[in-house]
Amino acid sequence: DLFKQPSPPVYNEAHVTVLLDKEAVAPNITRVLQQVADRARPQDIVVVFFSGHGEAVDGKYYFAPYDFAVRHPDALAEMKTATPNRQAEIVAQLFRDDGYGEATLLPILEKIQGNLLLVLDTCYSATLATVTTARDRAGSTCILSHSHDGTWRRVSALGWTHSRSSTPGPGARSP
């Protein structure tokens, strides 16, 4: 509701799309983000907010859409009796198969003109900020990451210039 009401002089109109529960599946997320990218102008402020579960697999960020892992009942059943190491392997494979990964997300975000505020209220959200993208785009980007300790951290700003590092800073792998 905060962004739906005009707030002159910052913005005179707002276009808000909310995907909740059954609506928050990967095809819908992609469709809505693509619509935003198609509509956004260089002078616009674009806010993209994800809330849910995230994971870092192979050093890459993944978001769990609403229908995450529902196509894999055998893997979910195996999780109940698997060793911790096997559970970690299963989770990683489920995210590779069904997660909304940075390989899908970043190319769409690259197309958004203007100033982008990406808010990730998910586990391991700061993993996305360590991606090497060195973007050459108008405007700036800021990523806010919600940490497991309840705090919000600005983990990236000004054109996605961070590089992936083997020794990430605080919150970079926030569980």
Coordinates of C-alpha atoms in Angstrom, one line a residue:
D1 CA 0.0 0.0 0.0
L2 CA 2.9 2.3 0.7
F3 CA 3.9 2.5 -3.0
K4 CA 0.4 2.6 -4.4
Q5 CA -0.3 6.1 -3.3
P6 CA 1.3 9.0 -5.3
S7 CA 3.8 10.9 -3.3
P8 CA 4.6 14.2 -5.1
P9 CA 7.3 15.4 -5.7
V10 CA 9.0 12.0 -5.6
Y11 CA 6.4 10.3 -7.9
N12 CA 3.0 11.3 -9.3
E13 CA 1.8 7.8 -10.2
A14 CA 2.6 4.3 -9.2
H15 CA 2.2 1.0 -11.0
V16 CA 2.1 -1.8 -8.4
T17 CA 1.9 -5.5 -9.1
V18 CA 1.8 -8.0 -6.2
L19 CA 2.2 -11.7 -6.6
L20 CA 1.1 -13.6 -3.5
D21 CA 1.0 -17.4 -2.8
K22 CA -0.2 -19.3 -5.9
E23 CA 0.5 -16.3 -8.1
A24 CA 4.2 -16.3 -7.1
V25 CA 5.3 -19.0 -9.5
A26 CA 8.4 -18.6 -11.8
P27 CA 6.5 -17.9 -15.1
N28 CA 4.4 -15.2 -13.4
I29 CA 7.5 -13.7 -11.8
T30 CA 9.3 -13.5 -15.1
R31 CA 6.2 -12.1 -16.9
V32 CA 5.8 -9.3 -14.3
L33 CA 9.5 -8.4 -14.2
Q34 CA 9.5 -8.3 -18.0
Q35 CA 6.5 -6.0 -18.0
V36 CA 8.3 -3.7 -15.6
A37 CA 11.4 -3.8 -17.7
D38 CA 9.3 -2.9 -20.8
R39 CA 7.6 0.0 -19.1
A40 CA 10.3 1.5 -16.9
R41 CA 11.9 4.8 -18.1
P42 CA 15.3 6.2 -17.2
Q43 CA 13.7 8.7 -14.7
D44 CA 11.7 6.1 -12.9
I45 CA 12.2 4.6 -9.5
V46 CA 11.6 0.8 -9.6
V47 CA 11.2 -1.3 -6.5
V48 CA 11.3 -5.1 -6.8
F49 CA 10.7 -7.0 -3.5
F50 CA 11.1 -10.7 -3.0
S51 CA 10.1 -12.3 0.3
G52 CA 10.3 -16.0 1.0
H53 CA 13.1 -18.6 1.1
G54 CA 16.4 -18.3 -0.7
E55 CA 19.4 -20.4 -1.0
A56 CA 23.0 -20.2 -2.2
V57 CA 23.9 -23.2 -4.4
D58 CA 27.3 -23.5 -6.2
G59 CA 27.9 -19.8 -5.1
K60 CA 24.7 -18.7 -6.9
Y61 CA 21.5 -17.2 -5.5
Y62 CA 18.2 -18.9 -5.9
F63 CA 14.7 -17.8 -4.7
A64 CA 12.1 -20.5 -3.9
P65 CA 8.8 -19.6 -5.8
Y66 CA 5.5 -20.8 -4.4
D67 CA 5.5 -24.1 -6.3
F68 CA 9.1 -24.9 -5.4
A69 CA 9.8 -28.7 -5.3
V70 CA 6.2 -29.8 -5.7
R71 CA 7.2 -31.8 -8.8
H72 CA 9.7 -33.8 -6.8
P73 CA 7.7 -35.8 -4.1
D74 CA 10.3 -38.6 -4.1
A75 CA 13.1 -36.2 -3.2
L76 CA 11.0 -34.6 -0.5
A77 CA 10.2 -38.0 0.9
E78 CA 13.9 -39.0 0.9
M79 CA 14.7 -35.8 2.9
K80 CA 12.9 -37.3 5.9
T81 CA 15.3 -40.1 6.4
A82 CA 18.4 -38.8 4.7
T83 CA 21.7 -38.0 6.4
P84 CA 22.4 -34.3 6.8
N85 CA 24.9 -34.4 3.9
R86 CA 22.4 -36.1 1.6
Q87 CA 19.7 -33.6 2.7
A88 CA 22.1 -30.8 1.6
E89 CA 22.6 -32.5 -1.7
I90 CA 18.8 -32.9 -2.3
V91 CA 18.1 -29.3 -1.4
A92 CA 20.9 -28.1 -3.7
Q93 CA 19.5 -30.1 -6.6
L94 CA 15.9 -28.9 -5.9
F95 CA 17.1 -25.3 -6.1
R96 CA 19.0 -26.0 -9.3
D97 CA 15.8 -27.6 -10.8
D98 CA 13.1 -25.4 -9.4
G99 CA 14.7 -22.3 -7.9
Y100 CA 14.3 -18.9 -9.5
G101 CA 18.0 -18.3 -10.0
E102 CA 20.2 -15.4 -10.7
A103 CA 20.7 -16.7 -14.2
T104 CA 17.0 -15.9 -14.9
L105 CA 16.6 -12.9 -12.6
L106 CA 19.7 -10.8 -13.5
P107 CA 19.1 -10.6 -17.3
I108 CA 15.6 -9.2 -16.7
L109 CA 16.9 -6.7 -14.1
E110 CA 19.6 -5.6 -16.5
K111 CA 16.8 -4.4 -18.9
I112 CA 15.1 -2.1 -16.3
Q113 CA 15.9 1.5 -16.9
G114 CA 16.1 4.1 -14.1
N115 CA 16.9 3.6 -10.5
L116 CA 16.3 0.1 -9.2
L117 CA 15.8 -0.9 -5.5
L118 CA 15.9 -4.6 -5.2
V119 CA 14.8 -5.8 -1.8
L120 CA 15.4 -9.5 -0.9
D121 CA 13.8 -10.7 2.3
T122 CA 15.2 -14.2 1.9
C123 CA 17.9 -16.4 3.2
Y124 CA 21.3 -16.0 1.4
S125 CA 20.1 -12.9 -0.3
A126 CA 23.4 -11.2 -0.1
T127 CA 24.9 -13.9 -2.4
L128 CA 23.3 -12.0 -5.3
A129 CA 25.3 -8.9 -4.4
T130 CA 28.6 -10.7 -4.9
V131 CA 27.9 -11.5 -8.5
T132 CA 30.2 -10.0 -11.1
T133 CA 28.0 -8.0 -13.5
A134 CA 29.8 -4.7 -13.8
R135 CA 26.8 -3.1 -15.5
D136 CA 26.9 -0.2 -17.8
R137 CA 23.5 1.2 -17.4
A138 CA 21.8 4.5 -16.7
G139 CA 20.7 5.1 -13.1
S140 CA 21.8 3.1 -10.1
T141 CA 20.9 -0.1 -8.3
C142 CA 20.7 -0.8 -4.6
I143 CA 20.2 -4.2 -3.1
L144 CA 18.9 -4.5 0.4
S145 CA 19.4 -7.9 2.1
H146 CA 17.5 -9.1 5.2
S147 CA 19.9 -10.9 7.5
H148 CA 19.1 -13.8 9.8
D149 CA 19.7 -11.6 12.8
G150 CA 16.7 -9.4 11.7
T151 CA 18.7 -6.5 10.4
W152 CA 18.7 -5.0 6.9
R153 CA 22.0 -4.4 5.1
R154 CA 22.7 -2.5 1.9
V155 CA 24.9 -5.0 0.2
S156 CA 25.3 -3.5 -3.2
A157 CA 24.9 -0.1 -4.8
L158 CA 25.8 2.0 -7.8
G159 CA 25.8 -0.1 -10.9
W160 CA 26.4 -3.7 -9.7
T161 CA 30.1 -3.4 -9.5
H162 CA 30.8 -6.0 -6.8
S163 CA 32.7 -9.2 -7.7
R164 CA 32.2 -12.6 -6.3
S165 CA 34.8 -13.3 -3.7
S166 CA 35.8 -16.5 -1.8
T167 CA 35.8 -14.4 1.4
P168 CA 32.4 -12.6 1.3
G169 CA 31.7 -9.8 3.7
P170 CA 29.2 -9.7 6.6
G171 CA 25.8 -11.1 5.5
A172 CA 27.0 -12.3 2.2
R173 CA 25.8 -15.8 3.0
S174 CA 23.2 -14.9 5.5
P175 CA 21.3 -18.1 6.5

